[in-house]
Amino acid sequence: MKNLPGRSPTLVGRSDLPTVVLHWALVATLTISVSTGLRIAADDGAPAWREWLDPLLLQGHVSQWHVLSAIAFVSIAFAYPLFLRHAAQGQRLRVYRTALKAADHATRWSARNRVLYWVGMMLLAVLAVTGVLMYFAPALLPNRALSTVHQVA
């Protein structure tokens, strides 16, 4: 993290405190979104996994929690790049082609991890877009198609 005049970054383990807080906030909101999303999917028809997973899923009307956690997730996901830009840490997300082909195992692993990060963020963006379309504009596209894309992503 860039040292600001008169301040040193607060580190937690190998990372700075804002990164740790944003990371765990994303984990919490994603956990809520997945658990409520599975309940919504289980209530829509009869998926094969419903019988063995049903006792573990949340009960009741979970749609509002699903929407609220998705809003929180998207907000935090937008805050992270803003934080990186403010902290002059944009290189954390860059994937270099040379790093993917590097002889050093640690460098290659780090580059692959960044590619996986970007794939995950793109899938989460698909989830956000399809979720927004299903909630706010259900007549814009066929609901079954949106739902399928949302579930597969």
mmCIF file of C-alpha atoms in Angstrom:
data_model
loop_
_atom_site.group_PDB
_atom_site.id
_atom_site.type_symbol
_atom_site.label_atom_id
_atom_site.label_comp_id
_atom_site.label_asym_id
_atom_site.label_seq_id
_atom_site.Cartn_x
_atom_site.Cartn_y
_atom_site.Cartn_z
ATOM 1 C CA MET A 1 0.000 0.000 0.000
ATOM 2 C CA LYS A 2 1.292 3.489 -0.794
ATOM 3 C CA ASN A 3 2.598 5.260 2.287
ATOM 4 C CA LEU A 4 0.658 8.458 2.823
ATOM 5 C CA PRO A 5 2.494 11.443 4.337
ATOM 6 C CA GLY A 6 2.718 11.007 8.077
ATOM 7 C CA ARG A 7 1.019 7.588 8.028
ATOM 8 C CA SER A 8 2.069 4.022 7.523
ATOM 9 C CA PRO A 9 -0.331 1.403 6.176
ATOM 10 C CA THR A 10 -2.041 -0.851 8.660
ATOM 11 C CA LEU A 11 -1.169 -4.411 7.712
ATOM 12 C CA VAL A 12 -3.030 -7.574 8.646
ATOM 13 C CA GLY A 13 -0.917 -10.623 7.866
ATOM 14 C CA ARG A 14 0.327 -10.058 4.313
ATOM 15 C CA SER A 15 -2.318 -7.531 3.316
ATOM 16 C CA ASP A 16 -3.580 -4.116 4.302
ATOM 17 C CA LEU A 17 -6.655 -3.680 6.505
ATOM 18 C CA PRO A 18 -9.048 -2.228 3.869
ATOM 19 C CA THR A 19 -8.367 -5.189 1.573
ATOM 20 C CA VAL A 20 -9.086 -7.655 4.379
ATOM 21 C CA VAL A 21 -12.314 -5.864 5.365
ATOM 22 C CA LEU A 22 -13.530 -5.647 1.748
ATOM 23 C CA HIS A 23 -12.622 -9.291 1.127
ATOM 24 C CA TRP A 24 -14.541 -10.625 4.120
ATOM 25 C CA ALA A 25 -17.503 -8.354 3.406
ATOM 26 C CA LEU A 26 -17.613 -9.861 -0.105
ATOM 27 C CA VAL A 27 -17.389 -13.368 1.359
ATOM 28 C CA ALA A 28 -20.273 -12.655 3.768
ATOM 29 C CA THR A 29 -22.549 -11.156 1.105
ATOM 30 C CA LEU A 30 -21.706 -13.905 -1.379
ATOM 31 C CA THR A 31 -22.477 -16.559 1.246
ATOM 32 C CA ILE A 32 -25.883 -14.997 1.895
ATOM 33 C CA SER A 33 -26.559 -14.672 -1.847
ATOM 34 C CA VAL A 34 -25.652 -18.296 -2.540
ATOM 35 C CA SER A 35 -27.628 -19.694 0.395
ATOM 36 C CA THR A 36 -30.733 -17.672 -0.433
ATOM 37 C CA GLY A 37 -30.309 -18.311 -4.165
ATOM 38 C CA LEU A 38 -30.217 -22.053 -3.572
ATOM 39 C CA ARG A 39 -33.463 -21.786 -1.568
ATOM 40 C CA ILE A 40 -35.096 -19.820 -4.395
ATOM 41 C CA ALA A 41 -33.870 -22.397 -6.942
ATOM 42 C CA ALA A 42 -35.100 -25.271 -4.767
ATOM 43 C CA ASP A 43 -38.558 -23.720 -4.601
ATOM 44 C CA ASP A 44 -38.659 -23.380 -8.404
ATOM 45 C CA GLY A 45 -39.554 -26.849 -9.590
ATOM 46 C CA ALA A 46 -37.966 -30.013 -8.296
ATOM 47 C CA PRO A 47 -34.197 -30.018 -8.831
ATOM 48 C CA ALA A 48 -32.536 -33.377 -8.204
ATOM 49 C CA TRP A 49 -30.369 -31.979 -5.413
ATOM 50 C CA ARG A 50 -33.331 -30.555 -3.493
ATOM 51 C CA GLU A 51 -34.025 -33.663 -1.403
ATOM 52 C CA TRP A 52 -30.589 -33.867 0.187
ATOM 53 C CA LEU A 53 -29.862 -30.128 0.382
ATOM 54 C CA ASP A 54 -33.325 -28.921 1.416
ATOM 55 C CA PRO A 55 -32.879 -29.495 5.182
ATOM 56 C CA LEU A 56 -29.724 -27.335 5.129
ATOM 57 C CA LEU A 57 -31.221 -24.384 3.260
ATOM 58 C CA LEU A 58 -32.750 -21.296 4.816
ATOM 59 C CA GLN A 59 -36.499 -21.417 5.307
ATOM 60 C CA GLY A 60 -39.142 -18.788 4.687
ATOM 61 C CA HIS A 61 -39.249 -15.826 2.349
ATOM 62 C CA VAL A 62 -35.609 -15.351 1.391
ATOM 63 C CA SER A 63 -36.092 -13.218 -1.717
ATOM 64 C CA GLN A 64 -35.617 -9.927 0.122
ATOM 65 C CA TRP A 65 -32.383 -11.206 1.714
ATOM 66 C CA HIS A 66 -31.192 -12.352 -1.699
ATOM 67 C CA VAL A 67 -31.786 -8.909 -3.216
ATOM 68 C CA LEU A 68 -30.258 -7.047 -0.250
ATOM 69 C CA SER A 69 -27.154 -9.227 -0.229
ATOM 70 C CA ALA A 70 -26.790 -8.789 -3.988
ATOM 71 C CA ILE A 71 -27.001 -4.997 -3.629
ATOM 72 C CA ALA A 72 -24.401 -5.084 -0.858
ATOM 73 C CA PHE A 73 -22.173 -7.396 -2.913
ATOM 74 C CA VAL A 74 -22.289 -5.175 -6.001
ATOM 75 C CA SER A 75 -21.594 -2.089 -3.871
ATOM 76 C CA ILE A 76 -18.550 -3.701 -2.282
ATOM 77 C CA ALA A 77 -17.377 -5.056 -5.631
ATOM 78 C CA PHE A 78 -17.425 -1.491 -7.004
ATOM 79 C CA ALA A 79 -15.669 -0.159 -3.886
ATOM 80 C CA TYR A 80 -12.676 -2.493 -4.257
ATOM 81 C CA PRO A 81 -11.355 -1.102 -7.583
ATOM 82 C CA LEU A 82 -11.942 2.417 -6.268
ATOM 83 C CA PHE A 83 -9.882 1.567 -3.199
ATOM 84 C CA LEU A 84 -7.120 0.093 -5.371
ATOM 85 C CA ARG A 85 -7.034 3.217 -7.492
ATOM 86 C CA HIS A 86 -6.954 5.497 -4.438
ATOM 87 C CA ALA A 87 -4.193 3.418 -2.840
ATOM 88 C CA ALA A 88 -2.223 3.264 -6.118
ATOM 89 C CA GLN A 89 -2.417 -0.544 -6.071
ATOM 90 C CA GLY A 90 -3.922 -1.144 -9.512
ATOM 91 C CA GLN A 91 -1.155 -3.614 -10.381
ATOM 92 C CA ARG A 92 -2.769 -6.108 -8.004
ATOM 93 C CA LEU A 93 -5.350 -6.905 -10.682
ATOM 94 C CA ARG A 94 -3.198 -6.755 -13.803
ATOM 95 C CA VAL A 95 -2.465 -9.971 -15.648
ATOM 96 C CA TYR A 96 0.731 -9.940 -17.657
ATOM 97 C CA ARG A 97 1.169 -12.420 -20.496
ATOM 98 C CA THR A 98 4.851 -12.772 -19.617
ATOM 99 C CA ALA A 99 3.914 -13.736 -16.057
ATOM 100 C CA LEU A 100 1.664 -16.529 -17.368
ATOM 101 C CA LYS A 101 4.670 -17.970 -19.252
ATOM 102 C CA ALA A 102 7.304 -17.244 -16.601
ATOM 103 C CA ALA A 103 9.759 -19.961 -15.605
ATOM 104 C CA ASP A 104 9.226 -19.144 -11.930
ATOM 105 C CA HIS A 105 6.409 -21.265 -10.479
ATOM 106 C CA ALA A 106 5.316 -18.586 -7.978
ATOM 107 C CA THR A 107 5.015 -15.957 -10.719
ATOM 108 C CA ARG A 108 2.980 -18.295 -12.938
ATOM 109 C CA TRP A 109 0.724 -19.261 -10.018
ATOM 110 C CA SER A 110 0.124 -15.600 -9.137
ATOM 111 C CA ALA A 111 -0.774 -14.801 -12.763
ATOM 112 C CA ARG A 112 -3.133 -17.778 -12.975
ATOM 113 C CA ASN A 113 -4.741 -16.693 -9.714
ATOM 114 C CA ARG A 114 -5.381 -13.252 -11.222
ATOM 115 C CA VAL A 115 -6.935 -14.829 -14.333
ATOM 116 C CA LEU A 116 -9.182 -16.922 -12.076
ATOM 117 C CA TYR A 117 -10.085 -13.760 -10.153
ATOM 118 C CA TRP A 118 -11.148 -12.025 -13.390
ATOM 119 C CA VAL A 119 -13.173 -15.048 -14.552
ATOM 120 C CA GLY A 120 -14.942 -15.098 -11.186
ATOM 121 C CA MET A 121 -15.676 -11.379 -11.341
ATOM 122 C CA MET A 122 -17.049 -11.710 -14.881
ATOM 123 C CA LEU A 123 -19.364 -14.530 -13.753
ATOM 124 C CA LEU A 124 -20.489 -12.428 -10.794
ATOM 125 C CA ALA A 125 -21.163 -9.542 -13.194
ATOM 126 C CA VAL A 126 -23.354 -11.892 -15.272
ATOM 127 C CA LEU A 127 -25.190 -12.847 -12.070
ATOM 128 C CA ALA A 128 -25.696 -9.183 -11.191
ATOM 129 C CA VAL A 129 -26.979 -8.242 -14.655
ATOM 130 C CA THR A 130 -29.340 -11.212 -14.956
ATOM 131 C CA GLY A 131 -30.570 -10.683 -11.402
ATOM 132 C CA VAL A 132 -31.289 -7.010 -12.046
ATOM 133 C CA LEU A 133 -33.100 -7.871 -15.276
ATOM 134 C CA MET A 134 -35.221 -10.546 -13.588
ATOM 135 C CA TYR A 135 -36.115 -8.239 -10.705
ATOM 136 C CA PHE A 136 -36.583 -4.853 -12.379
ATOM 137 C CA ALA A 137 -37.395 -5.736 -16.008
ATOM 138 C CA PRO A 138 -38.936 -9.210 -16.062
ATOM 139 C CA ALA A 139 -40.715 -8.623 -19.393
ATOM 140 C CA LEU A 140 -37.614 -7.384 -21.229
ATOM 141 C CA LEU A 141 -36.215 -10.853 -21.982
ATOM 142 C CA PRO A 142 -37.692 -14.337 -21.554
ATOM 143 C CA ASN A 143 -37.666 -15.072 -17.826
ATOM 144 C CA ARG A 144 -36.803 -18.756 -18.272
ATOM 145 C CA ALA A 145 -33.700 -17.863 -20.316
ATOM 146 C CA LEU A 146 -32.581 -15.267 -17.768
ATOM 147 C CA SER A 147 -33.173 -17.702 -14.931
ATOM 148 C CA THR A 148 -31.150 -20.411 -16.687
ATOM 149 C CA VAL A 149 -28.217 -18.058 -17.317
ATOM 150 C CA HIS A 150 -28.429 -16.839 -13.713
ATOM 151 C CA GLN A 151 -28.390 -20.400 -12.348
ATOM 152 C CA VAL A 152 -25.581 -21.606 -14.613
ATOM 153 C CA ALA A 153 -23.351 -18.608 -13.886
#
